[in-house]
Short mmCIF file of C-alpha atoms (C1' of nucleotides) in Angstrom, two decimals:
data_model
loop_
_atom_site.label_atom_id
_atom_site.label_comp_id
_atom_site.label_asym_id
_atom_site.label_seq_id
_atom_site.Cartn_x
_atom_site.Cartn_y
_atom_site.Cartn_z
CA MET A 83 -13.69 -0.35 0.50
CA ILE A 84 -13.62 -4.09 0.56
CA ASP A 85 -11.56 -5.95 -2.00
CA LEU A 86 -13.94 -7.07 -4.73
CA LYS A 87 -11.44 -9.55 -6.10
CA GLN A 88 -11.08 -11.19 -2.71
CA LEU A 89 -14.85 -11.38 -2.38
CA ARG A 90 -15.19 -12.92 -5.83
CA ASP A 91 -12.47 -15.50 -5.25
CA ASP A 92 -13.91 -16.86 -2.01
CA PRO A 93 -17.35 -15.46 -1.21
CA GLN A 94 -17.92 -18.04 1.50
CA LYS A 95 -14.86 -17.15 3.50
CA PHE A 96 -15.42 -13.49 2.90
CA SER A 97 -18.93 -13.38 4.25
CA GLU A 98 -17.96 -15.49 7.25
CA ARG A 99 -15.44 -12.84 8.20
CA LEU A 100 -17.82 -9.99 7.52
CA ASN A 101 -20.69 -11.60 9.37
CA ARG A 102 -18.71 -11.52 12.58
CA ARG A 103 -19.81 -7.88 12.58
CA GLY A 104 -23.44 -8.37 11.75
CA SER A 105 -25.34 -9.62 8.82
CA TYR A 106 -24.59 -8.44 5.32
CA ASN A 107 -25.97 -9.72 2.06
CA LEU A 108 -23.23 -9.86 -0.52
CA GLN A 109 -25.26 -11.65 -3.16
CA PRO A 110 -26.39 -8.50 -5.00
CA ILE A 111 -22.78 -7.41 -5.27
CA LEU A 112 -21.69 -10.74 -6.71
CA GLU A 113 -24.52 -10.65 -9.23
CA LEU A 114 -23.84 -7.11 -10.35
CA ASP A 115 -20.18 -7.92 -10.60
CA HIS A 116 -20.93 -10.91 -12.79
CA GLN A 117 -23.18 -8.92 -15.14
CA GLN A 118 -20.73 -6.09 -15.27
CA ARG A 119 -17.88 -8.34 -16.26
CA GLN A 120 -19.86 -10.12 -18.95
CA LEU A 121 -20.83 -6.82 -20.45
CA GLU A 122 -17.25 -5.70 -20.24
CA VAL A 123 -16.04 -8.67 -22.26
CA GLU A 124 -18.59 -7.95 -24.96
CA ARG A 125 -17.75 -4.29 -24.98
CA SER A 126 -14.01 -4.74 -25.15
CA GLN A 127 -14.26 -7.19 -28.07
CA LEU A 128 -16.25 -4.69 -30.09
CA GLN A 129 -13.84 -1.98 -29.16
CA ALA A 130 -10.92 -4.14 -30.24
CA ARG A 131 -12.44 -4.62 -33.70
CA SER A 132 -13.14 -0.94 -33.97
CA ASN A 133 -9.55 -0.14 -33.07
CA VAL A 134 -8.31 -2.47 -35.79
CA ILE A 135 -10.50 -0.78 -38.39
CA GLY A 136 -9.27 2.63 -37.36
CA LYS A 137 -5.69 1.46 -37.64
CA VAL A 138 -6.15 -0.14 -41.02
CA MET A 139 -7.87 2.91 -42.47
CA GLY A 140 -5.11 5.11 -41.21
CA GLU A 141 -2.51 2.95 -42.93
CA ARG A 142 -4.41 2.86 -46.24
CA ILE A 143 -5.03 6.56 -46.32
CA ARG A 144 -1.43 7.37 -45.56
CA ALA A 145 -0.44 4.95 -48.31
CA GLY A 146 -2.47 7.06 -50.71
CA ALA A 147 -5.86 5.35 -50.76
CA HIS A 148 -8.88 7.49 -51.48
CA PRO A 149 -11.39 7.82 -48.68
CA GLN A 150 -14.11 7.04 -51.24
CA ASP A 151 -12.63 3.65 -52.20
CA PRO A 152 -15.27 0.92 -51.79
CA GLU A 153 -13.01 -1.05 -49.50
CA LEU A 154 -12.69 1.85 -47.13
CA LYS A 155 -16.34 2.57 -47.38
CA ASP A 156 -17.17 -0.94 -46.19
CA LEU A 157 -14.81 -0.60 -43.27
CA ARG A 158 -16.29 2.73 -42.35
CA GLU A 159 -19.74 1.26 -42.37
CA GLU A 160 -18.70 -1.62 -40.19
CA ALA A 161 -17.11 0.80 -37.76
CA ASN A 162 -20.29 2.83 -37.67
CA GLN A 163 -22.25 -0.33 -36.88
CA ILE A 164 -19.96 -1.08 -34.00
CA LYS A 165 -20.24 2.45 -32.77
CA ALA A 166 -24.00 2.17 -32.68
CA THR A 167 -23.85 -1.08 -30.71
CA LEU A 168 -21.37 0.38 -28.27
CA ALA A 169 -23.58 3.38 -27.76
CA GLU A 170 -26.29 1.01 -26.54
CA LEU A 171 -23.94 -0.95 -24.32
CA GLU A 172 -22.25 1.94 -22.65
CA PRO A 173 -25.12 3.41 -20.62
CA LYS A 174 -25.85 -0.07 -19.31
CA SER A 175 -22.24 -0.62 -18.39
CA LYS A 176 -22.04 2.73 -16.64
CA GLU A 177 -25.14 2.08 -14.65
CA LEU A 178 -23.92 -1.34 -13.56
CA LYS A 179 -20.60 0.07 -12.50
CA ALA A 180 -22.19 2.89 -10.54
CA ASN A 181 -24.59 0.54 -8.79
CA LEU A 182 -21.79 -1.81 -7.93
CA GLU A 183 -19.64 1.00 -6.59
CA ASN A 184 -22.51 2.35 -4.50
CA LEU A 185 -23.11 -1.04 -2.96
CA LEU A 186 -19.43 -1.59 -2.27
CA LEU A 187 -19.18 1.75 -0.49
CA THR A 188 -21.79 0.67 2.04
CA ILE A 189 -20.00 -2.50 3.10
CA PRO A 190 -17.87 -2.05 6.23
CA ASN A 191 -14.33 -3.26 6.63
CA LEU A 192 -13.58 -6.85 7.54
CA PRO A 193 -12.64 -7.18 11.19
CA SER A 194 -9.10 -8.38 11.66
CA GLU A 195 -8.59 -11.98 12.77
CA SER A 196 -7.61 -10.90 16.26
CA THR A 197 -10.64 -8.70 16.89
CA PRO A 198 -12.88 -10.32 19.50
CA THR A 199 -16.28 -11.37 18.22
CA GLY A 200 -19.27 -9.77 19.86
CA LYS A 201 -22.56 -7.99 19.38
CA GLY A 202 -22.04 -4.65 21.03
CA GLU A 203 -20.43 -2.57 23.74
CA GLU A 204 -21.03 -5.25 26.38
CA ASP A 205 -18.74 -7.64 24.54
CA ASN A 206 -15.76 -5.31 24.42
CA VAL A 207 -12.68 -6.57 26.18
CA GLU A 208 -10.75 -4.68 28.84
CA VAL A 209 -7.08 -5.03 27.99
CA ARG A 210 -5.47 -3.15 30.85
CA ARG A 211 -5.93 -0.43 33.46
CA TRP A 212 -3.58 2.25 34.55
CA GLY A 213 -3.44 4.73 37.41
CA ASP A 214 -5.98 3.31 39.87
CA GLU A 215 -4.06 5.07 42.58
CA TYR A 216 -4.94 8.45 41.11
CA ILE A 217 -8.68 7.92 41.36
CA PRO A 218 -9.96 10.60 43.76
CA GLN A 219 -11.52 9.30 46.95
CA THR A 220 -13.80 12.26 47.59
CA VAL A 221 -16.91 13.28 45.73
CA ASN A 222 -16.29 16.34 43.61
CA LEU A 223 -18.31 18.74 41.52
CA PRO A 224 -18.94 17.74 37.94
CA HIS A 225 -16.65 19.71 35.67
CA TRP A 226 -19.38 21.89 34.21
CA GLU A 227 -20.48 23.08 37.65
CA LEU A 228 -16.93 23.70 38.68
CA GLY A 229 -16.17 25.44 35.40
CA GLU A 230 -19.16 27.72 35.57
CA LYS A 231 -18.51 28.53 39.21
CA GLN A 232 -14.96 29.52 38.35
CA GLY A 233 -16.12 31.41 35.29
CA ILE A 234 -13.88 29.47 32.91
CA LEU A 235 -16.60 27.62 31.00
CA ASN A 236 -19.76 29.21 29.68
CA PHE A 237 -22.47 27.12 28.06
CA GLU A 238 -25.40 29.49 28.38
CA ARG A 239 -23.92 32.33 26.38
CA SER A 240 -22.62 29.86 23.83
CA GLY A 241 -26.16 28.74 23.21
CA LYS A 242 -27.01 32.34 22.39
CA VAL A 243 -24.12 32.59 19.95
CA ALA A 244 -24.65 29.17 18.35
CA GLN A 245 -26.83 26.46 19.88
CA SER A 246 -26.79 24.04 22.73
CA ARG A 247 -23.78 21.71 22.77
CA PHE A 248 -21.34 24.55 22.30
CA VAL A 249 -18.97 26.00 24.85
CA THR A 250 -16.97 29.15 25.32
CA LEU A 251 -13.74 28.91 27.27
CA ILE A 252 -12.84 31.97 29.26
CA GLY A 253 -9.66 33.16 30.90
CA ALA A 254 -7.92 30.27 32.62
CA GLY A 255 -10.25 27.87 30.80
CA ALA A 256 -9.00 29.04 27.43
CA ALA A 257 -5.43 28.95 28.70
CA LEU A 258 -5.88 25.41 30.00
CA GLU A 259 -7.22 24.29 26.62
CA ARG A 260 -4.21 25.79 24.86
CA ALA A 261 -1.86 24.29 27.40
CA LEU A 262 -3.35 20.84 26.85
CA ILE A 263 -3.05 21.18 23.09
CA GLN A 264 0.53 22.36 23.36
CA PHE A 265 1.42 19.58 25.81
CA MET A 266 -0.10 16.92 23.57
CA LEU A 267 1.59 18.20 20.43
CA ASP A 268 4.95 18.54 22.15
CA GLN A 269 4.74 14.92 23.31
CA GLN A 270 3.69 13.55 19.95
CA ILE A 271 6.23 15.55 18.00
CA ALA A 272 8.88 14.19 20.35
CA ALA A 273 7.52 10.71 19.61
CA GLY A 274 8.21 11.24 15.92
CA TYR A 275 5.00 12.64 14.51
CA VAL A 276 5.20 15.53 12.05
CA GLU A 277 2.72 18.23 12.89
CA VAL A 278 0.25 19.41 10.26
CA ILE A 279 -2.55 21.93 10.35
CA PRO A 280 -4.90 20.78 7.61
CA PRO A 281 -8.05 22.34 6.19
CA VAL A 282 -11.10 21.67 8.32
CA LEU A 283 -13.51 22.27 5.46
CA ILE A 284 -13.27 19.18 3.35
CA ASN A 285 -14.90 17.83 0.22
CA THR A 286 -17.17 14.86 -0.37
CA GLN A 287 -14.44 12.74 -1.92
CA SER A 288 -12.30 13.03 1.18
CA LEU A 289 -15.12 11.98 3.48
CA THR A 290 -15.90 9.08 1.19
CA ALA A 291 -12.31 7.87 1.21
CA THR A 292 -12.08 7.63 5.00
CA GLY A 293 -15.55 6.08 5.25
CA GLN A 294 -17.74 8.81 6.78
CA LEU A 295 -19.70 8.94 3.52
CA PRO A 296 -21.97 7.79 2.03
CA LYS A 297 -23.47 6.08 5.07
CA PHE A 298 -23.04 8.69 7.77
CA ALA A 299 -23.94 11.94 6.04
CA GLU A 300 -26.22 13.02 8.88
CA GLU A 301 -23.25 13.01 11.27
CA SER A 302 -21.45 15.91 9.61
CA PHE A 303 -22.20 19.57 9.04
CA GLN A 304 -22.39 20.43 5.37
CA CYS A 305 -21.85 23.62 3.35
CA LYS A 306 -24.14 22.68 0.53
CA GLN A 307 -23.27 25.56 -1.77
CA ASP A 308 -19.65 24.53 -1.97
CA ASP A 309 -19.58 20.76 -1.69
CA LEU A 310 -17.67 21.18 1.54
CA TRP A 311 -18.20 19.66 4.96
CA LEU A 312 -16.92 20.58 8.40
CA SER A 313 -14.33 18.05 9.39
CA PRO A 314 -15.61 15.64 12.06
CA THR A 315 -12.04 14.58 12.84
CA ALA A 316 -8.56 15.41 11.55
CA GLU A 317 -8.36 11.79 10.45
CA VAL A 318 -10.19 12.89 7.33
CA PRO A 319 -8.09 15.80 6.05
CA VAL A 320 -4.78 14.31 7.17
CA THR A 321 -5.32 10.87 5.63
CA ASN A 322 -6.62 12.51 2.46
CA LEU A 323 -3.44 14.52 2.11
CA TYR A 324 -2.16 11.46 0.29
CA ARG A 325 -5.28 10.50 -1.64
CA GLU A 326 -4.65 9.36 -5.23
CA GLU A 327 -0.92 9.25 -4.72
CA VAL A 328 1.68 6.60 -5.34
CA LEU A 329 4.26 6.88 -2.60
CA ALA A 330 7.68 5.29 -2.57
CA ALA A 331 8.04 2.43 -0.10
CA SER A 332 10.89 4.42 1.38
CA ASP A 333 8.47 7.25 2.25
CA LEU A 334 6.77 4.92 4.73
CA PRO A 335 5.94 5.04 7.50
CA ILE A 336 4.43 8.52 7.56
CA TYR A 337 3.45 9.85 10.99
CA HIS A 338 1.40 13.00 11.43
CA CYS A 339 -0.11 14.72 14.41
CA ALA A 340 -2.64 17.47 13.95
CA TYR A 341 -4.48 19.79 16.24
CA THR A 342 -7.83 20.76 14.74
CA PRO A 343 -11.30 21.70 15.80
CA CYS A 344 -13.81 18.93 15.03
CA PHE A 345 -17.48 19.29 14.22
CA ARG A 346 -20.18 16.71 14.72
CA ARG A 347 -23.92 16.95 14.44
CA GLU A 348 -24.50 14.30 17.10
CA ALA A 349 -27.74 13.39 15.42
CA GLY A 350 -29.56 10.80 17.47
CA SER A 351 -27.82 11.59 20.74
CA TYR A 352 -30.61 13.75 22.13
CA GLY A 353 -30.62 13.71 25.86
CA ARG A 354 -27.23 12.05 26.15
CA ASP A 355 -24.41 13.94 27.84
CA THR A 356 -26.36 17.16 27.60
CA ARG A 357 -24.16 18.92 30.12
CA GLY A 358 -20.51 19.70 30.09
CA LEU A 359 -17.66 19.12 27.70
CA ILE A 360 -18.30 15.50 26.88
CA ARG A 361 -20.46 15.78 23.78
CA LEU A 362 -20.27 19.04 21.85
CA HIS A 363 -20.89 20.01 18.25
CA GLN A 364 -17.47 21.64 18.18
CA PHE A 365 -14.44 20.39 20.08
CA ASN A 366 -10.68 20.35 19.80
CA LYS A 367 -8.66 17.26 19.24
CA VAL A 368 -5.06 16.31 18.65
CA GLU A 369 -5.10 13.46 16.17
CA LEU A 370 -2.44 10.93 15.27
CA VAL A 371 -2.40 9.55 11.73
CA LYS A 372 -0.11 6.93 10.27
CA LEU A 373 0.37 5.59 6.77
CA VAL A 374 2.41 2.42 6.91
CA HIS A 375 3.61 -0.66 5.07
CA PRO A 376 1.02 -3.47 5.43
CA GLN A 377 3.57 -5.74 7.05
CA THR A 378 4.12 -3.37 9.94
CA SER A 379 0.62 -2.16 10.59
CA GLU A 380 -0.05 -4.34 13.61
CA GLN A 381 3.03 -3.16 15.48
CA GLU A 382 2.35 0.38 14.36
CA HIS A 383 -1.11 0.09 15.84
CA GLN A 384 0.25 -1.01 19.22
CA MET A 385 2.71 1.87 19.18
CA LEU A 386 -0.04 4.30 18.28
CA VAL A 387 -2.05 3.22 21.31
CA GLN A 388 1.01 3.69 23.50
CA ASN A 389 1.53 7.19 22.11
CA ALA A 390 -2.02 8.09 23.07
CA GLU A 391 -1.66 6.46 26.49
CA ALA A 392 1.48 8.46 27.12
CA ILE A 393 -0.59 11.64 27.28
CA LEU A 394 -2.87 10.23 29.98
CA GLN A 395 0.11 8.89 31.89
CA GLY A 396 1.86 12.24 31.56
CA LEU A 397 -1.19 13.89 33.09
CA LYS A 398 -1.55 11.10 35.67
CA LEU A 399 -5.15 10.49 34.71
CA PRO A 400 -6.52 7.01 35.50
CA TYR A 401 -7.68 5.13 32.43
CA ARG A 402 -8.29 1.75 30.94
CA VAL A 403 -7.75 0.29 27.49
CA ILE A 404 -10.68 -1.44 25.81
CA GLU A 405 -10.50 -3.54 22.71
CA LEU A 406 -13.69 -3.17 20.71
CA CYS A 407 -15.47 -6.30 19.63
CA THR A 408 -16.59 -6.84 16.05
CA GLY A 409 -20.09 -5.57 16.79
CA ASP A 410 -18.88 -2.25 18.18
CA LEU A 411 -16.18 -1.60 15.60
CA GLY A 412 -16.40 1.57 13.51
CA PHE A 413 -17.41 1.21 9.87
CA ALA A 414 -13.91 1.51 8.42
CA ALA A 415 -11.93 -0.12 11.21
CA ALA A 416 -10.49 -3.64 11.24
CA LYS A 417 -9.30 -3.38 14.82
CA CYS A 418 -9.76 -0.70 17.42
CA TYR A 419 -8.71 0.14 20.97
CA ASP A 420 -10.52 2.79 22.96
CA LEU A 421 -8.86 4.61 25.83
CA GLU A 422 -11.31 5.48 28.57
CA VAL A 423 -10.46 8.02 31.23
CA TRP A 424 -11.88 7.97 34.74
CA LEU A 425 -14.56 10.61 35.08
CA PRO A 426 -15.54 11.05 38.76
CA SER A 427 -18.82 12.86 38.04
CA ALA A 428 -20.01 9.89 36.04
CA GLY A 429 -18.41 7.37 38.36
CA LYS A 430 -17.09 5.52 35.37
CA TYR A 431 -14.60 5.45 32.55
CA ARG A 432 -15.44 7.53 29.46
CA GLU A 433 -13.94 7.32 25.98
CA ILE A 434 -11.19 9.85 25.41
CA SER A 435 -9.36 8.26 22.50
CA SER A 436 -10.10 5.75 19.80
CA CYS A 437 -7.16 4.13 18.02
CA SER A 438 -7.98 2.21 14.89
CA ASN A 439 -6.24 0.18 12.26
CA PHE A 440 -8.06 0.39 8.95
CA ASP A 441 -5.80 -1.97 7.05
CA ASP A 442 -6.13 -1.08 3.37
CA PHE A 443 -9.83 -0.17 3.58
CA GLN A 444 -9.38 3.59 3.46
CA ALA A 445 -6.39 3.35 1.17
CA ARG A 446 -8.46 1.45 -1.36
CA ARG A 447 -11.30 3.95 -1.19
CA GLY A 448 -8.88 6.84 -1.53
CA SER A 449 -6.35 5.11 -3.76
CA ILE A 450 -3.36 5.68 -1.51
CA ARG A 451 -0.70 3.36 -2.79
CA PHE A 452 3.01 2.78 -2.61
CA LYS A 453 5.57 1.28 -4.88
CA GLU A 454 8.42 -0.93 -3.84
CA ALA A 455 11.55 0.18 -5.69
CA GLY A 456 12.32 -2.20 -8.54
CA GLN A 457 9.06 -4.11 -8.19
CA LYS A 458 6.22 -4.07 -10.64
CA GLY A 459 2.87 -2.70 -9.63
CA THR A 460 1.69 -0.95 -6.51
CA GLN A 461 0.17 -1.89 -3.18
CA PHE A 462 -2.24 -0.09 -0.91
CA VAL A 463 -0.80 1.40 2.25
CA HIS A 464 -2.36 0.68 5.61
CA THR A 465 -3.83 3.65 7.43
CA LEU A 466 -4.19 4.08 11.17
CA ASN A 467 -5.28 6.83 13.44
CA GLY A 468 -6.07 7.65 17.00
CA SER A 469 -6.90 10.57 19.20
CA GLY A 470 -4.00 11.85 21.15
CA LEU A 471 -6.33 13.10 22.74
CA ALA A 472 -9.77 14.68 22.64
CA VAL A 473 -8.93 17.97 24.34
CA GLY A 474 -12.32 18.90 25.83
CA ARG A 475 -12.74 15.52 27.46
CA THR A 476 -9.21 15.74 28.77
CA MET A 477 -10.03 19.08 30.34
CA ALA A 478 -13.12 17.60 31.93
CA ALA A 479 -11.01 14.77 33.33
CA VAL A 480 -8.39 17.17 34.66
CA LEU A 481 -10.96 19.42 36.33
CA GLU A 482 -12.69 16.52 38.00
CA ASN A 483 -9.76 14.33 38.94
CA TYR A 484 -7.59 17.19 40.23
CA GLN A 485 -10.29 19.00 42.15
CA GLN A 486 -9.49 19.77 45.78
CA ALA A 487 -11.82 20.02 48.76
CA ASP A 488 -11.85 23.82 48.59
CA GLY A 489 -13.08 23.81 45.00
CA THR A 490 -9.75 24.71 43.47
CA VAL A 491 -7.91 22.52 41.04
CA ARG A 492 -4.31 21.52 41.50
CA LEU A 493 -2.96 21.26 37.99
CA PRO A 494 -1.11 18.14 36.84
CA GLU A 495 2.62 18.72 37.16
CA ALA A 496 3.14 18.24 33.44
CA LEU A 497 0.86 21.19 32.71
CA GLN A 498 2.23 23.58 35.28
CA PRO A 499 5.09 24.85 33.11
CA TYR A 500 2.61 25.55 30.29
CA LEU A 501 0.34 27.59 32.50
CA GLY A 502 2.89 29.09 34.84
CA ARG A 503 0.83 28.18 37.86
CA GLU A 504 -0.04 25.24 40.11
CA ILE A 505 -3.56 26.02 41.15
CA LEU A 506 -6.57 26.89 39.07
"C1'" G B 228 -15.50 38.95 -8.78
"C1'" G B 229 -12.86 40.63 -13.90
"C1'" A B 230 -8.80 39.40 -17.64
"C1'" G B 231 -5.16 35.98 -19.34
"C1'" A B 232 -2.17 31.27 -19.21
"C1'" G B 233 -2.10 26.29 -18.13
"C1'" G B 234 -3.49 21.05 -16.30
"C1'" U B 235 0.43 14.96 -20.06
"C1'" G B 236 3.70 8.79 -16.74
"C1'" G B 237 6.82 8.70 -9.55
"C1'" C B 238 8.73 13.92 -10.79
"C1'" A B 239 10.10 17.55 -14.65
"C1'" G B 240 8.69 18.33 -19.60
"C1'" A B 241 7.84 17.58 -25.43
"C1'" G B 242 3.86 16.38 -28.34
"C1'" U B 243 -2.07 20.16 -32.47
"C1'" G B 244 -6.17 14.30 -36.20
"C1'" G B 245 -3.79 8.06 -37.78
"C1'" U B 246 2.09 3.29 -36.60
"C1'" C B 247 1.27 7.94 -29.44
"C1'" G B 248 0.83 4.63 -23.85
"C1'" A B 249 3.18 8.90 -25.54
"C1'" A B 250 10.05 12.03 -27.07
"C1'" U B 251 13.70 13.71 -23.60
"C1'" G B 252 15.74 14.41 -18.62
"C1'" C B 253 15.69 12.97 -13.40
"C1'" A B 254 14.57 9.05 -10.23
"C1'" C B 255 14.20 3.40 -10.55
"C1'" U B 256 15.96 -1.99 -11.96
"C1'" C B 257 19.61 -5.20 -14.21
"C1'" G B 258 24.36 -5.62 -16.61
"C1'" A B 259 29.44 -3.78 -18.03
"C1'" C B 260 33.66 -0.94 -16.24
"C1'" U B 261 35.72 -0.58 -10.76
"C1'" U B 262 39.00 -3.66 -5.00
"C1'" G B 263 34.21 -1.14 -3.70
"C1'" A B 264 31.49 3.20 -4.74
"C1'" A B 265 30.77 7.53 -7.75
"C1'" A B 266 30.94 8.86 -12.76
"C1'" U B 267 30.27 6.66 -17.56
"C1'" C B 268 28.21 3.14 -21.11
"C1'" G B 269 24.39 -0.68 -22.47
"C1'" A B 270 19.60 -2.80 -21.61
"C1'" G B 271 14.89 -2.65 -19.12
"C1'" A B 272 10.89 -0.42 -16.92
"C1'" G B 273 3.88 3.45 -16.47
"C1'" A B 274 -1.03 2.40 -13.97
"C1'" A B 275 -5.90 -0.09 -13.67
"C1'" U B 276 -9.37 -4.01 -15.18
"C1'" C B 277 -10.29 -9.06 -17.22
"C1'" G B 278 -7.35 -13.58 -18.11
"C1'" A B 279 -3.78 -19.63 -15.98
"C1'" A B 280 -1.16 -17.45 -19.94
"C1'" A B 281 -0.91 -15.31 -24.62
"C1'" G B 282 -3.31 -11.22 -24.94
"C1'" A B 283 -7.48 -7.63 -24.88
"C1'" U B 284 -9.60 -3.13 -23.03
"C1'" U B 285 -9.15 1.51 -20.46
"C1'" C B 286 -6.23 5.77 -18.71
"C1'" C B 287 -2.83 12.50 -21.26
"C1'" G B 288 -7.70 17.20 -14.91
"C1'" G B 289 -13.41 15.50 -15.09
"C1'" G B 290 -17.82 15.01 -18.22
"C1'" G B 291 -20.13 15.30 -23.05
"C1'" G B 292 -19.56 15.87 -28.56
"C1'" U B 293 -17.36 15.67 -33.84
"C1'" U B 294 -14.67 11.55 -36.61
"C1'" C B 295 -13.62 5.16 -39.41
"C1'" G B 296 -9.80 7.18 -35.89
"C1'" A B 297 -8.80 12.36 -30.55
"C1'" A B 298 -3.52 13.83 -25.73
"C1'" U B 299 -4.39 16.79 -30.31
"C1'" C B 300 -10.75 19.78 -32.82
"C1'" C B 301 -15.71 21.65 -30.31
"C1'" C B 302 -18.90 22.42 -25.69
"C1'" C B 303 -19.55 22.30 -20.24
"C1'" C B 304 -17.30 21.78 -15.40
"C1'" C B 305 -13.22 21.56 -11.83
"C1'" C B 306 -8.38 22.89 -10.36
"C1'" U B 307 -3.61 25.63 -10.57
"C1'" C B 308 -0.74 29.98 -11.90
"C1'" U B 309 -0.21 35.43 -13.34
"C1'" C B 310 -2.36 40.41 -13.37
"C1'" C B 311 -6.45 43.61 -11.50
"C1'" G B 312 -10.23 44.32 -7.66
"C1'" C B 313 -11.61 43.03 -2.60
"C1'" C B 314 -9.99 41.22 2.02
"C1'" A B 315 -7.47 38.77 7.29
#
RNA sequence: GGAGAGGUGGCAGAGUGGUCGAAUGCACUCGACUUGAAAUCGAGAGAAUCGAAAGAUUCCGGGGGUUCGAAUCCCCCCCUCUCCGCCA
């Protein structure tokens, strides 16, 4: 959530920053805010008088006054008047507040100063490339053909069990998936992340806090009977572990890694990536989540990206780092780097990790605060997260980049100990 | 699913209609004592909103109600715990 106070104090500057993303009309928010505050002044003055009356009557009665005394009767009548007026004001005030809140929830985060300005994908900036020398020189089978040929991936039967865009991993395929997960977790735990296995059914409040709701409801699977949703990413449950908490400054930074299945409806992606492991309704991911002191969040973000890169480097998979421009930035993000792995079947780099800094946007929506010892008041933490990595896409990259002329796959050295073999 | 108990400040835990934003303990801050620390003693200190400030309002799981006045009484919902049932 954006900071209403900041918006109010300097609407001009605020909308300039926001409009680097696209065009947003903040006028209705400012107007509602103004009305709401006026009403609030009126309401609180009446309430103050009512409180005084209550206090006075209490004192009199305890001092032995009779409730039927004329003086008390007058007070009681005045209080009843006030109560009637308040009863008219309150529904209005509630409605204003709700409308304001609903509007605020649809405004995306401000891009950070350093985020490049641009309209869309084409304006993203390549930051660096790694591992050109590992790009295969020969033309190989796409991973889904290879996987089906080897009998380690099965899409057809998965469609029977669920729908299209689901996969079943079989034999060495399942083992490879587990090995990748284990490898990723081992690396991230060594890098200082504390592993968690969170719920993957999550409530509406949690999705609202991290920014998936209310705007992107059609992206998630919902269990309507229970107000629960299937987690689209571990970002949601892990960040929400700390929702509505006041942490001690000394608790920060908090680093978590989490392996979870992720579920996405992929509404509106008909016809895109219809084959293979690239775009599924259910996939596995190892996620990195950080809650940090605002002063450190920029460095923490750089480190987070490096932690994700370390997995690709460990697997010797060629990749590049892209910084997203303002137009391509996710709803809640202030700054974001994507890691894109080389995918021979596509002849291009494909996203395999997205590492975002949300500043205090999610923390404000979820009320995740911290307190500096000895200081008054609280501050919002900064939240960050990134994939470390998307497991299915990593498997696709391994199968394609490590394919040999005879149709076998020579496993990356880092994975060999996990699988107890060199060739797949 | 059935029966019972409970949800109070960062944490623990009192409080059953009026001066309760709330005792007490822990943790926290400042001061004294000490070479320093610990221990001890004294003082301070909840959060949010509006306000330049003084101050005002709100907050005792959530929502409604009774009352001049609700943490406290009534209704609904959610959550946690215990027992029973079922189940991996």
